[in-house]
PDB file of C-alpha atoms in Angstrom:
ATOM      1  CA  MET A 157      -0.734   4.355 -20.690  1.00 52.00           C
ATOM      2  CA  ASN A 158       2.299   4.686 -17.588  1.00 54.00           C
ATOM      3  CA  ALA A 159       3.118   7.959 -16.300  1.00 53.00           C
ATOM      4  CA  SER A 160       7.286   8.043 -15.308  1.00 53.00           C
ATOM      5  CA  CYS A 161       7.548   8.661 -11.372  1.00 60.00           C
ATOM      6  CA  ARG A 162       9.100  11.694 -12.023  1.00 51.00           C
ATOM      7  CA  ASP A 163       6.284  12.730 -13.980  1.00 55.00           C
ATOM      8  CA  LEU A 164       3.954  12.501 -10.809  1.00 57.00           C
ATOM      9  CA  ILE A 165       5.020  16.047  -9.571  1.00 51.00           C
ATOM     10  CA  ASP A 166       3.560  17.540 -12.041  1.00 66.00           C
ATOM     11  CA  LEU A 167       0.233  17.237 -14.024  1.00 75.00           C
ATOM     12  CA  GLU A 168       1.640  18.653 -17.368  1.00 77.00           C
ATOM     13  CA  TRP A 169       2.296  15.404 -18.166  1.00 80.00           C
ATOM     14  CA  VAL A 170      -1.339  14.411 -18.059  1.00 81.00           C
ATOM     15  CA  SER A 171      -2.449  15.971 -21.177  1.00 81.00           C
ATOM     16  CA  ARG A 172      -0.044  13.832 -23.358  1.00 85.00           C
ATOM     17  CA  VAL A 173      -1.089  10.385 -21.576  1.00 89.00           C
ATOM     18  CA  ARG A 174      -3.175   8.218 -24.174  1.00 92.00           C
ATOM     19  CA  VAL A 175      -4.570   4.260 -23.630  1.00 94.00           C
ATOM     20  CA  ASN A 176      -4.471   1.690 -26.605  1.00 95.00           C
ATOM     21  CA  THR A 177      -8.100   1.104 -26.539  1.00 94.00           C
ATOM     22  CA  GLN A 178      -7.873  -2.131 -28.565  1.00 96.00           C
ATOM     23  CA  ALA A 179      -5.541  -3.450 -25.798  1.00 95.00           C
ATOM     24  CA  VAL A 180      -8.253  -2.118 -23.063  1.00 95.00           C
ATOM     25  CA  LEU A 181     -11.067  -3.993 -24.963  1.00 94.00           C
ATOM     26  CA  LYS A 182      -8.974  -7.058 -25.732  1.00 94.00           C
ATOM     27  CA  ARG A 183      -8.327  -7.501 -21.662  1.00 94.00           C
ATOM     28  CA  ALA A 184     -11.613  -7.298 -20.783  1.00 93.00           C
ATOM     29  CA  GLN A 185     -13.047  -9.785 -23.009  1.00 92.00           C
ATOM     30  CA  SER A 186     -10.655 -11.962 -21.568  1.00 91.00           C
ATOM     31  CA  ILE A 187     -11.503 -11.481 -17.816  1.00 88.00           C
ATOM     32  CA  GLN A 188     -15.186 -12.020 -18.820  1.00 83.00           C
ATOM     33  CA  GLY A 189     -14.390 -15.051 -20.509  1.00 81.00           C
ATOM     34  CA  GLN A 190     -12.909 -16.592 -17.273  1.00 79.00           C
ATOM     35  CA  LYS A 191     -14.358 -19.689 -15.445  1.00 79.00           C
ATOM     36  CA  LEU A 192     -15.395 -18.664 -12.072  1.00 78.00           C
ATOM     37  CA  PRO A 193     -15.551 -20.226  -8.666  1.00 74.00           C
ATOM     38  CA  LYS A 194     -18.162 -22.962  -8.143  1.00 76.00           C
ATOM     39  CA  LYS A 195     -19.787 -24.577  -5.210  1.00 70.00           C
ATOM     40  CA  GLN A 196     -18.284 -23.985  -1.150  1.00 73.00           C
ATOM     41  CA  TRP A 197     -15.508 -22.003  -3.270  1.00 86.00           C
ATOM     42  CA  GLN A 198     -18.504 -19.749  -4.830  1.00 90.00           C
ATOM     43  CA  SER A 199     -19.947 -18.975  -1.524  1.00 91.00           C
ATOM     44  CA  ALA A 200     -16.614 -18.320  -0.284  1.00 92.00           C
ATOM     45  CA  TRP A 201     -16.326 -15.730  -2.915  1.00 94.00           C
ATOM     46  CA  LEU A 202     -19.626 -13.737  -2.662  1.00 96.00           C
ATOM     47  CA  LEU A 203     -19.455 -13.754   1.491  1.00 96.00           C
ATOM     48  CA  LYS A 204     -16.077 -11.437   0.438  1.00 97.00           C
ATOM     49  CA  ALA A 205     -18.386 -10.013  -2.230  1.00 97.00           C
ATOM     50  CA  VAL A 206     -21.252  -8.806   0.786  1.00 98.00           C
ATOM     51  CA  THR A 207     -18.021  -7.797   3.516  1.00 98.00           C
ATOM     52  CA  CYS A 208     -16.741  -5.107   0.473  1.00 98.00           C
ATOM     53  CA  ILE A 209     -20.562  -4.010  -0.766  1.00 98.00           C
ATOM     54  CA  ASP A 210     -21.447   0.011   0.194  1.00 98.00           C
ATOM     55  CA  LEU A 211     -25.408  -0.745   0.697  1.00 97.00           C
ATOM     56  CA  THR A 212     -26.559   2.313  -0.739  1.00 96.00           C
ATOM     57  CA  THR A 213     -29.896   3.976  -1.204  1.00 95.00           C
ATOM     58  CA  LEU A 214     -30.138   7.265  -3.350  1.00 95.00           C
ATOM     59  CA  SER A 215     -33.415   7.849  -3.869  1.00 92.00           C
ATOM     60  CA  GLY A 216     -35.664  10.639  -3.705  1.00 92.00           C
ATOM     61  CA  ASP A 217     -38.221   9.091  -1.455  1.00 94.00           C
ATOM     62  CA  ASP A 218     -35.903   8.175   1.261  1.00 95.00           C
ATOM     63  CA  THR A 219     -36.918   8.322   5.140  1.00 96.00           C
ATOM     64  CA  PRO A 220     -35.590   7.933   8.084  1.00 97.00           C
ATOM     65  CA  SER A 221     -37.513   4.540   8.492  1.00 96.00           C
ATOM     66  CA  ASN A 222     -36.249   2.763   5.026  1.00 94.00           C
ATOM     67  CA  VAL A 223     -32.610   4.295   6.334  1.00 97.00           C
ATOM     68  CA  HIS A 224     -33.081   2.341   9.078  1.00 97.00           C
ATOM     69  CA  ARG A 225     -34.021  -1.141   7.840  1.00 96.00           C
ATOM     70  CA  LEU A 226     -30.625  -0.454   4.855  1.00 96.00           C
ATOM     71  CA  CYS A 227     -28.881  -0.294   8.116  1.00 97.00           C
ATOM     72  CA  MET A 228     -30.206  -3.332   9.937  1.00 96.00           C
ATOM     73  CA  LYS A 229     -29.939  -5.266   6.227  1.00 96.00           C
ATOM     74  CA  ALA A 230     -25.871  -4.244   6.462  1.00 97.00           C
ATOM     75  CA  ILE A 231     -25.470  -5.693   9.877  1.00 97.00           C
ATOM     76  CA  GLN A 232     -27.092  -8.489   9.342  1.00 96.00           C
ATOM     77  CA  PRO A 233     -26.911  -9.234   5.270  1.00 96.00           C
ATOM     78  CA  VAL A 234     -26.941 -12.731   5.183  1.00 95.00           C
ATOM     79  CA  ARG A 235     -29.563 -14.623   7.035  1.00 94.00           C
ATOM     80  CA  HIS A 236     -28.376 -16.055  10.040  1.00 94.00           C
ATOM     81  CA  ASP A 237     -29.577 -19.633   9.550  1.00 94.00           C
ATOM     82  CA  LEU A 238     -27.658 -20.215   5.922  1.00 94.00           C
ATOM     83  CA  LEU A 239     -24.499 -18.306   7.408  1.00 95.00           C
ATOM     84  CA  ARG A 240     -24.780 -21.089  10.465  1.00 95.00           C
ATOM     85  CA  LYS A 241     -25.017 -24.162   7.848  1.00 94.00           C
ATOM     86  CA  MET A 242     -21.742 -22.497   6.453  1.00 93.00           C
ATOM     87  CA  ASP A 243     -20.053 -22.407   9.870  1.00 93.00           C
ATOM     88  CA  MET A 244     -19.765 -18.185   9.125  1.00 94.00           C
ATOM     89  CA  HIS A 245     -21.973 -17.096  11.809  1.00 90.00           C
ATOM     90  CA  ASP A 246     -19.965 -16.088  14.210  1.00 90.00           C
ATOM     91  CA  LYS A 247     -17.451 -14.351  11.727  1.00 92.00           C
ATOM     92  CA  GLY A 248     -18.616 -10.690  11.756  1.00 91.00           C
ATOM     93  CA  ILE A 249     -20.112 -10.921   8.547  1.00 96.00           C
ATOM     94  CA  SER A 250     -21.632  -7.271   7.221  1.00 97.00           C
ATOM     95  CA  THR A 251     -21.423  -4.856   4.555  1.00 98.00           C
ATOM     96  CA  ALA A 252     -18.798  -2.292   4.200  1.00 98.00           C
ATOM     97  CA  ALA A 253     -20.383   0.650   4.332  1.00 98.00           C
ATOM     98  CA  VAL A 254     -23.911   2.322   4.050  1.00 98.00           C
ATOM     99  CA  CYS A 255     -23.940   5.021   1.699  1.00 97.00           C
ATOM    100  CA  VAL A 256     -26.851   7.727   1.856  1.00 98.00           C
ATOM    101  CA  TYR A 257     -27.256  11.028   1.114  1.00 97.00           C
ATOM    102  CA  PRO A 258     -25.820  14.000   3.273  1.00 97.00           C
ATOM    103  CA  SER A 259     -29.974  14.653   4.350  1.00 97.00           C
ATOM    104  CA  ARG A 260     -29.770  10.992   5.785  1.00 98.00           C
ATOM    105  CA  VAL A 261     -26.830  10.307   7.546  1.00 98.00           C
ATOM    106  CA  ALA A 262     -27.632  11.245  10.971  1.00 98.00           C
ATOM    107  CA  ASP A 263     -30.346   8.689  10.431  1.00 98.00           C
ATOM    108  CA  ALA A 264     -28.234   6.278   9.511  1.00 98.00           C
ATOM    109  CA  VAL A 265     -25.603   7.441  12.489  1.00 98.00           C
ATOM    110  CA  ARG A 266     -28.177   7.187  14.897  1.00 98.00           C
ATOM    111  CA  SER A 267     -29.843   3.310  13.350  1.00 98.00           C
ATOM    112  CA  LEU A 268     -26.200   2.003  13.825  1.00 98.00           C
ATOM    113  CA  LYS A 269     -25.162   3.499  16.781  1.00 98.00           C
ATOM    114  CA  ALA A 270     -28.287   2.037  18.470  1.00 98.00           C
ATOM    115  CA  ALA A 271     -27.588  -1.615  16.825  1.00 97.00           C
ATOM    116  CA  ASN A 272     -23.714  -1.147  18.647  1.00 97.00           C
ATOM    117  CA  SER A 273     -22.681  -1.310  15.257  1.00 97.00           C
ATOM    118  CA  SER A 274     -19.304   0.078  14.197  1.00 97.00           C
ATOM    119  CA  ILE A 275     -20.339  -0.298  10.415  1.00 98.00           C
ATOM    120  CA  PRO A 276     -19.273   3.211   8.882  1.00 98.00           C
ATOM    121  CA  VAL A 277     -21.603   5.637   6.933  1.00 98.00           C
ATOM    122  CA  ALA A 278     -20.491   6.818   3.666  1.00 98.00           C
ATOM    123  CA  SER A 279     -22.392   9.982   2.247  1.00 98.00           C
ATOM    124  CA  VAL A 280     -22.445  11.314  -1.247  1.00 98.00           C
ATOM    125  CA  ALA A 281     -21.778  15.004  -1.606  1.00 97.00           C
ATOM    126  CA  THR A 282     -20.405  18.023  -3.734  1.00 96.00           C
ATOM    127  CA  GLY A 283     -23.834  18.237  -5.716  1.00 95.00           C
ATOM    128  CA  PHE A 284     -23.952  14.666  -6.519  1.00 96.00           C
ATOM    129  CA  PRO A 285     -24.642  13.081  -9.045  1.00 95.00           C
ATOM    130  CA  ALA A 286     -23.641  16.424 -11.351  1.00 94.00           C
ATOM    131  CA  GLY A 287     -21.222  18.170  -9.365  1.00 94.00           C
ATOM    132  CA  GLN A 288     -23.082  21.319 -11.562  1.00 93.00           C
ATOM    133  CA  THR A 289     -23.432  23.394  -8.168  1.00 95.00           C
ATOM    134  CA  PRO A 290     -21.406  26.369  -6.906  1.00 96.00           C
ATOM    135  CA  LEU A 291     -18.076  25.470  -5.080  1.00 97.00           C
ATOM    136  CA  GLU A 292     -18.874  26.969  -1.716  1.00 97.00           C
ATOM    137  CA  SER A 293     -22.230  24.883  -1.715  1.00 97.00           C
ATOM    138  CA  ARG A 294     -19.924  21.657  -2.854  1.00 98.00           C
ATOM    139  CA  LEU A 295     -17.758  22.215  -0.048  1.00 98.00           C
ATOM    140  CA  GLN A 296     -20.346  22.665   2.741  1.00 98.00           C
ATOM    141  CA  GLU A 297     -21.940  19.587   1.637  1.00 98.00           C
ATOM    142  CA  VAL A 298     -18.953  18.127   2.451  1.00 98.00           C
ATOM    143  CA  ARG A 299     -18.410  19.835   5.665  1.00 98.00           C
ATOM    144  CA  SER A 300     -22.267  18.919   6.822  1.00 98.00           C
ATOM    145  CA  ALA A 301     -22.036  15.273   6.458  1.00 98.00           C
ATOM    146  CA  VAL A 302     -18.888  15.446   8.104  1.00 98.00           C
ATOM    147  CA  ASN A 303     -20.502  17.036  11.153  1.00 98.00           C
ATOM    148  CA  ASP A 304     -23.810  14.759  11.008  1.00 98.00           C
ATOM    149  CA  GLY A 305     -21.212  11.545  11.424  1.00 98.00           C
ATOM    150  CA  ALA A 306     -20.641  10.433   7.818  1.00 98.00           C
ATOM    151  CA  THR A 307     -16.821   8.823   7.896  1.00 98.00           C
ATOM    152  CA  GLU A 308     -16.983   8.309   4.201  1.00 98.00           C
ATOM    153  CA  ILE A 309     -17.508  10.921   1.786  1.00 98.00           C
ATOM    154  CA  ASP A 310     -17.733  10.144  -1.949  1.00 98.00           C
ATOM    155  CA  ILE A 311     -17.553  13.382  -4.197  1.00 98.00           C
ATOM    156  CA  VAL A 312     -17.892  13.907  -7.556  1.00 98.00           C
ATOM    157  CA  ILE A 313     -15.510  15.502 -10.173  1.00 97.00           C
ATOM    158  CA  ASN A 314     -16.805  18.590 -12.453  1.00 96.00           C
ATOM    159  CA  ARG A 315     -16.992  16.667 -15.560  1.00 96.00           C
ATOM    160  CA  MET A 316     -16.283  20.013 -17.972  1.00 96.00           C
ATOM    161  CA  LEU A 317     -12.838  20.327 -16.503  1.00 96.00           C
ATOM    162  CA  ALA A 318     -12.015  16.965 -17.583  1.00 95.00           C
ATOM    163  CA  LEU A 319     -13.082  17.444 -20.842  1.00 96.00           C
ATOM    164  CA  THR A 320     -11.557  20.949 -21.333  1.00 95.00           C
ATOM    165  CA  GLY A 321      -8.897  19.442 -20.158  1.00 93.00           C
ATOM    166  CA  GLN A 322      -8.396  21.549 -16.931  1.00 94.00           C
ATOM    167  CA  TRP A 323      -6.526  19.514 -14.911  1.00 94.00           C
ATOM    168  CA  GLU A 324      -4.891  21.509 -12.426  1.00 93.00           C
ATOM    169  CA  ALA A 325      -8.178  23.285 -11.535  1.00 95.00           C
ATOM    170  CA  MET A 326      -9.529  19.792 -11.159  1.00 96.00           C
ATOM    171  CA  PHE A 327      -6.606  18.401  -9.036  1.00 95.00           C
ATOM    172  CA  ASN A 328      -6.635  21.939  -6.577  1.00 96.00           C
ATOM    173  CA  GLU A 329     -11.059  21.594  -6.340  1.00 97.00           C
ATOM    174  CA  ILE A 330     -10.507  17.842  -5.034  1.00 97.00           C
ATOM    175  CA  ARG A 331      -7.542  19.065  -2.868  1.00 97.00           C
ATOM    176  CA  LEU A 332     -10.409  21.524  -1.372  1.00 98.00           C
ATOM    177  CA  PHE A 333     -12.682  18.113  -1.072  1.00 98.00           C
ATOM    178  CA  ARG A 334      -9.963  16.290   0.805  1.00 98.00           C
ATOM    179  CA  GLU A 335      -9.295  19.549   2.965  1.00 98.00           C
ATOM    180  CA  ALA A 336     -13.008  19.789   3.857  1.00 98.00           C
ATOM    181  CA  CYS A 337     -13.304  15.642   4.547  1.00 98.00           C
ATOM    182  CA  GLY A 338     -10.919  16.049   7.611  1.00 97.00           C
ATOM    183  CA  ASP A 339     -10.127  12.411   9.155  1.00 97.00           C
ATOM    184  CA  ALA A 340     -13.143  11.070   6.937  1.00 98.00           C
ATOM    185  CA  HIS A 341     -11.996   8.799   3.938  1.00 98.00           C
ATOM    186  CA  MET A 342     -13.039  10.577   0.124  1.00 98.00           C
ATOM    187  CA  LYS A 343     -13.903   8.399  -2.594  1.00 98.00           C
ATOM    188  CA  THR A 344     -13.680  10.458  -5.861  1.00 98.00           C
ATOM    189  CA  ILE A 345     -16.404   9.503  -8.490  1.00 98.00           C
ATOM    190  CA  LEU A 346     -14.980  10.066 -12.136  1.00 98.00           C
ATOM    191  CA  ALA A 347     -18.634   9.860 -13.466  1.00 96.00           C
ATOM    192  CA  VAL A 348     -16.661   7.870 -16.019  1.00 96.00           C
ATOM    193  CA  GLY A 349     -19.809   7.759 -18.580  1.00 94.00           C
ATOM    194  CA  GLU A 350     -19.582  11.035 -19.171  1.00 96.00           C
ATOM    195  CA  LEU A 351     -15.338  11.747 -19.738  1.00 96.00           C
ATOM    196  CA  GLU A 352     -15.939  10.241 -23.439  1.00 94.00           C
ATOM    197  CA  THR A 353     -12.676   8.699 -24.035  1.00 96.00           C
ATOM    198  CA  LEU A 354     -10.467   6.359 -21.783  1.00 97.00           C
ATOM    199  CA  SER A 355      -7.735   8.541 -22.029  1.00 96.00           C
ATOM    200  CA  ASN A 356      -9.835  11.195 -20.041  1.00 96.00           C
ATOM    201  CA  VAL A 357     -10.913   8.455 -17.634  1.00 97.00           C
ATOM    202  CA  TYR A 358      -6.819   7.278 -16.871  1.00 97.00           C
ATOM    203  CA  LYS A 359      -5.977  10.825 -16.823  1.00 96.00           C
ATOM    204  CA  ALA A 360      -8.689  11.882 -14.409  1.00 97.00           C
ATOM    205  CA  SER A 361      -8.099   8.623 -12.134  1.00 97.00           C
ATOM    206  CA  MET A 362      -4.090  10.224 -11.731  1.00 96.00           C
ATOM    207  CA  VAL A 363      -5.545  13.754 -10.846  1.00 96.00           C
ATOM    208  CA  ALA A 364      -7.721  12.111  -8.345  1.00 97.00           C
ATOM    209  CA  MET A 365      -4.640  10.123  -6.791  1.00 97.00           C
ATOM    210  CA  MET A 366      -2.467  13.161  -6.789  1.00 95.00           C
ATOM    211  CA  ALA A 367      -5.091  15.131  -4.877  1.00 96.00           C
ATOM    212  CA  GLY A 368      -5.616  12.712  -2.086  1.00 97.00           C
ATOM    213  CA  SER A 369      -8.025  10.390  -2.587  1.00 98.00           C
ATOM    214  CA  ASP A 370      -8.664   7.820  -0.662  1.00 98.00           C
ATOM    215  CA  PHE A 371     -10.475   5.779  -3.395  1.00 98.00           C
ATOM    216  CA  ILE A 372     -11.614   6.708  -6.828  1.00 98.00           C
ATOM    217  CA  LYS A 373     -14.839   5.530  -8.092  1.00 98.00           C
ATOM    218  CA  THR A 374     -16.468   4.437 -11.531  1.00 98.00           C
ATOM    219  CA  SER A 375     -19.827   5.970 -11.686  1.00 96.00           C
ATOM    220  CA  THR A 376     -22.425   7.478  -9.635  1.00 95.00           C
ATOM    221  CA  GLY A 377     -24.942   5.465 -10.587  1.00 90.00           C
ATOM    222  CA  LYS A 378     -27.323   7.840 -12.654  1.00 89.00           C
ATOM    223  CA  GLU A 379     -25.332   8.077 -15.691  1.00 88.00           C
ATOM    224  CA  ALA A 380     -26.211   6.401 -18.757  1.00 86.00           C
ATOM    225  CA  VAL A 381     -23.211   4.135 -18.667  1.00 87.00           C
ATOM    226  CA  ASN A 382     -21.838   3.377 -15.118  1.00 92.00           C
ATOM    227  CA  ALA A 383     -19.123   0.321 -14.438  1.00 93.00           C
ATOM    228  CA  THR A 384     -17.911  -1.349 -17.350  1.00 95.00           C
ATOM    229  CA  TYR A 385     -15.001  -3.714 -17.151  1.00 96.00           C
ATOM    230  CA  PRO A 386     -12.930  -1.696 -19.994  1.00 97.00           C
ATOM    231  CA  VAL A 387     -13.204   1.576 -17.901  1.00 97.00           C
ATOM    232  CA  ALA A 388     -12.369  -0.623 -14.823  1.00 97.00           C
ATOM    233  CA  ILE A 389      -9.103  -1.955 -16.083  1.00 98.00           C
ATOM    234  CA  VAL A 390      -8.094   1.897 -17.184  1.00 98.00           C
ATOM    235  CA  MET A 391      -8.469   3.032 -13.397  1.00 98.00           C
ATOM    236  CA  LEU A 392      -6.632  -0.005 -12.018  1.00 98.00           C
ATOM    237  CA  ARG A 393      -3.835   0.315 -14.207  1.00 97.00           C
ATOM    238  CA  ALA A 394      -3.485   3.783 -13.170  1.00 96.00           C
ATOM    239  CA  ILE A 395      -3.961   2.612  -9.333  1.00 97.00           C
ATOM    240  CA  ARG A 396      -1.341   0.129 -10.233  1.00 96.00           C
ATOM    241  CA  ASP A 397       1.061   2.692 -11.945  1.00 94.00           C
ATOM    242  CA  TYR A 398       0.290   4.928  -9.018  1.00 94.00           C
ATOM    243  CA  PHE A 399       1.241   2.758  -5.979  1.00 95.00           C
ATOM    244  CA  LEU A 400       4.600   1.653  -7.854  1.00 93.00           C
ATOM    245  CA  CYS A 401       5.602   5.195  -8.308  1.00 90.00           C
ATOM    246  CA  THR A 402       4.500   6.617  -4.650  1.00 92.00           C
ATOM    247  CA  GLY A 403       4.102   3.229  -2.450  1.00 95.00           C
ATOM    248  CA  HIS A 404       0.846   4.854  -1.924  1.00 96.00           C
ATOM    249  CA  LYS A 405      -1.916   2.158  -2.389  1.00 98.00           C
ATOM    250  CA  VAL A 406      -5.536   3.812  -3.883  1.00 98.00           C
ATOM    251  CA  GLY A 407      -8.802   1.895  -3.038  1.00 98.00           C
ATOM    252  CA  PHE A 408     -11.508   1.313  -6.024  1.00 98.00           C
ATOM    253  CA  LYS A 409     -14.931   1.227  -5.945  1.00 98.00           C
ATOM    254  CA  PRO A 410     -17.046   0.500  -9.202  1.00 97.00           C
ATOM    255  CA  ALA A 411     -20.552   1.264  -9.044  1.00 96.00           C
ATOM    256  CA  GLY A 412     -23.784   1.492 -10.868  1.00 93.00           C
ATOM    257  CA  GLY A 413     -25.783  -1.777 -12.698  1.00 91.00           C
ATOM    258  CA  ILE A 414     -23.338  -4.130 -10.576  1.00 95.00           C
ATOM    259  CA  ARG A 415     -27.280  -6.239  -9.945  1.00 94.00           C
ATOM    260  CA  THR A 416     -26.141 -10.061 -10.139  1.00 95.00           C
ATOM    261  CA  ALA A 417     -24.018 -12.355  -7.818  1.00 94.00           C
ATOM    262  CA  GLN A 418     -22.316 -13.886 -11.373  1.00 94.00           C
ATOM    263  CA  GLU A 419     -21.122  -9.922 -11.899  1.00 95.00           C
ATOM    264  CA  SER A 420     -18.960  -9.881  -8.362  1.00 96.00           C
ATOM    265  CA  LEU A 421     -17.414 -13.057  -8.917  1.00 95.00           C
ATOM    266  CA  VAL A 422     -16.501 -11.300 -12.151  1.00 95.00           C
ATOM    267  CA  TRP A 423     -15.184  -7.908 -10.252  1.00 96.00           C
ATOM    268  CA  LEU A 424     -13.420  -9.934  -7.545  1.00 96.00           C
ATOM    269  CA  THR A 425     -10.537 -11.717 -10.377  1.00 94.00           C
ATOM    270  CA  LEU A 426     -10.190  -8.255 -12.321  1.00 96.00           C
ATOM    271  CA  ILE A 427      -9.172  -7.427  -8.985  1.00 97.00           C
ATOM    272  CA  LYS A 428      -7.109  -9.760  -8.108  1.00 96.00           C
ATOM    273  CA  GLU A 429      -5.584 -10.335 -11.138  1.00 95.00           C
ATOM    274  CA  GLU A 430      -4.922  -6.661 -11.774  1.00 96.00           C
ATOM    275  CA  LEU A 431      -3.892  -5.481  -8.326  1.00 97.00           C
ATOM    276  CA  GLY A 432      -3.421  -8.797  -6.671  1.00 96.00           C
ATOM    277  CA  SER A 433      -4.855  -9.915  -3.416  1.00 96.00           C
ATOM    278  CA  GLU A 434      -4.075  -6.978  -1.206  1.00 96.00           C
ATOM    279  CA  TRP A 435      -6.647  -5.224  -2.621  1.00 98.00           C
ATOM    280  CA  LEU A 436      -9.550  -7.618  -1.988  1.00 97.00           C
ATOM    281  CA  HIS A 437     -10.423  -6.377   1.090  1.00 97.00           C
ATOM    282  CA  PRO A 438     -12.883  -3.791   2.290  1.00 97.00           C
ATOM    283  CA  HIS A 439     -10.401  -0.693   2.917  1.00 97.00           C
ATOM    284  CA  LEU A 440      -9.218  -0.926  -0.925  1.00 98.00           C
ATOM    285  CA  PHE A 441     -12.411  -2.554  -2.807  1.00 98.00           C
ATOM    286  CA  ARG A 442     -15.909  -1.454  -2.297  1.00 98.00           C
ATOM    287  CA  LEU A 443     -18.958  -2.306  -4.570  1.00 97.00           C
ATOM    288  CA  GLY A 444     -21.597   0.164  -4.940  1.00 95.00           C
ATOM    289  CA  ALA A 445     -24.732  -1.645  -4.860  1.00 90.00           C
ATOM    290  CA  SER A 446     -28.014  -1.549  -3.838  1.00 86.00           C
ATOM    291  CA  SER A 447     -29.908  -4.538  -5.725  1.00 89.00           C
ATOM    292  CA  LEU A 448     -26.607  -6.679  -5.518  1.00 95.00           C
ATOM    293  CA  LEU A 449     -26.595  -8.134  -2.025  1.00 95.00           C
ATOM    294  CA  ALA A 450     -30.466  -9.705  -2.564  1.00 93.00           C
ATOM    295  CA  ASP A 451     -29.154 -11.665  -5.472  1.00 94.00           C
ATOM    296  CA  ILE A 452     -25.965 -12.711  -4.012  1.00 95.00           C
ATOM    297  CA  GLU A 453     -28.119 -13.763  -0.584  1.00 95.00           C
ATOM    298  CA  ARG A 454     -30.369 -16.125  -3.036  1.00 94.00           C
ATOM    299  CA  GLN A 455     -26.813 -17.822  -4.583  1.00 93.00           C
ATOM    300  CA  ILE A 456     -26.168 -18.906  -0.894  1.00 94.00           C
ATOM    301  CA  TYR A 457     -29.796 -19.859  -0.093  1.00 93.00           C
ATOM    302  CA  HIS A 458     -29.303 -21.991  -3.474  1.00 91.00           C
ATOM    303  CA  GLU A 459     -26.043 -23.315  -2.592  1.00 91.00           C
ATOM    304  CA  VAL A 460     -26.680 -24.160   0.843  1.00 91.00           C
ATOM    305  CA  THR A 461     -30.586 -25.307   0.673  1.00 91.00           C
ATOM    306  CA  GLY A 462     -30.302 -27.240  -3.361  1.00 90.00           C
ATOM    307  CA  GLN A 463     -33.285 -24.465  -3.729  1.00 90.00           C
ATOM    308  CA  TYR A 464     -34.159 -21.283  -4.688  1.00 86.00           C
ATOM    309  CA  ALA A 465     -35.871 -19.177  -2.277  1.00 86.00           C
ATOM    310  CA  ALA A 466     -39.141 -17.185  -3.178  1.00 81.00           C
ATOM    311  CA  LEU A 467     -39.142 -13.446  -2.276  1.00 72.00           C
ATOM    312  CA  HIS A 468     -40.659 -13.754   0.783  1.00 78.00           C
ATOM    313  CA  GLU A 469     -38.139 -15.957   2.140  1.00 80.00           C
ATOM    314  CA  LEU A 470     -35.048 -13.457   1.423  1.00 81.00           C
ATOM    315  CA  PRO A 471     -36.202  -9.889   2.906  1.00 71.00           C
ATOM    316  CA  MET A 472     -34.262  -7.298   1.442  1.00 63.00           C
ATOM    317  CA  ALA A 473     -33.903  -3.427   2.732  1.00 39.00           C
TER     318      ALA A 473
END
């Protein structure tokens, strides 16, 4: 699965990469069977997960008012009284970012600025989720989101280029998106559920990083298959290979279908084991989620009070 460091100067080696699928599946099975933190240790890890969430709304019925509620939840993701009982009320716990469609970026920026919050606004772009619109339209969407105040852009690759082995064309497209982002961080969505093979996942990961991605991200959340542990292992090994060759750290963002607190603990464990504790921070690890936060807060409520909360006791954006 590894590319030599010499190979990273060009793209010819990409087509020759092969992934040992059985070894990846065995590793994925082992990570799911590990013991996870309990009691106060679990709560600490769950708060770590909260700080890595890109709190997301990507619905056709998004409005300025529900984007505003999302921003307020991002600022205060866990009830203040629960944080106080954990002696974490003054530690600045917030989500890593809020993520919206380009047309809602200005709403999110306005809400966060009014609340005197520095939480970044992320925007999907480049014809999300399919990436099938004309190239100039995709580039303009990036520029528009940046102009409206987005400081993070989640782009989607053109899957056709990956499926037909046009790696140089994919590299060139991503480079154009990188330039359009300017100073904004760029997260590249691979839409792994549509790449067919783990070898393609590794190849797309490498090309995305070589083209200047700050993060590589599993999915749009709109595919039939989203963030799975085998796919994540392949992407994380690509990140590690790239780091060993270049010294440059690229972040990782699983997204799509991550809904429970227990799952977030597995993801944190996987990141720590594959990449190390340095990656367990928002600048290198994000969780793309919309409903995950509600379950994490519910688990923290249980740890603090010994009871499970009724739905109305933990309002969610």
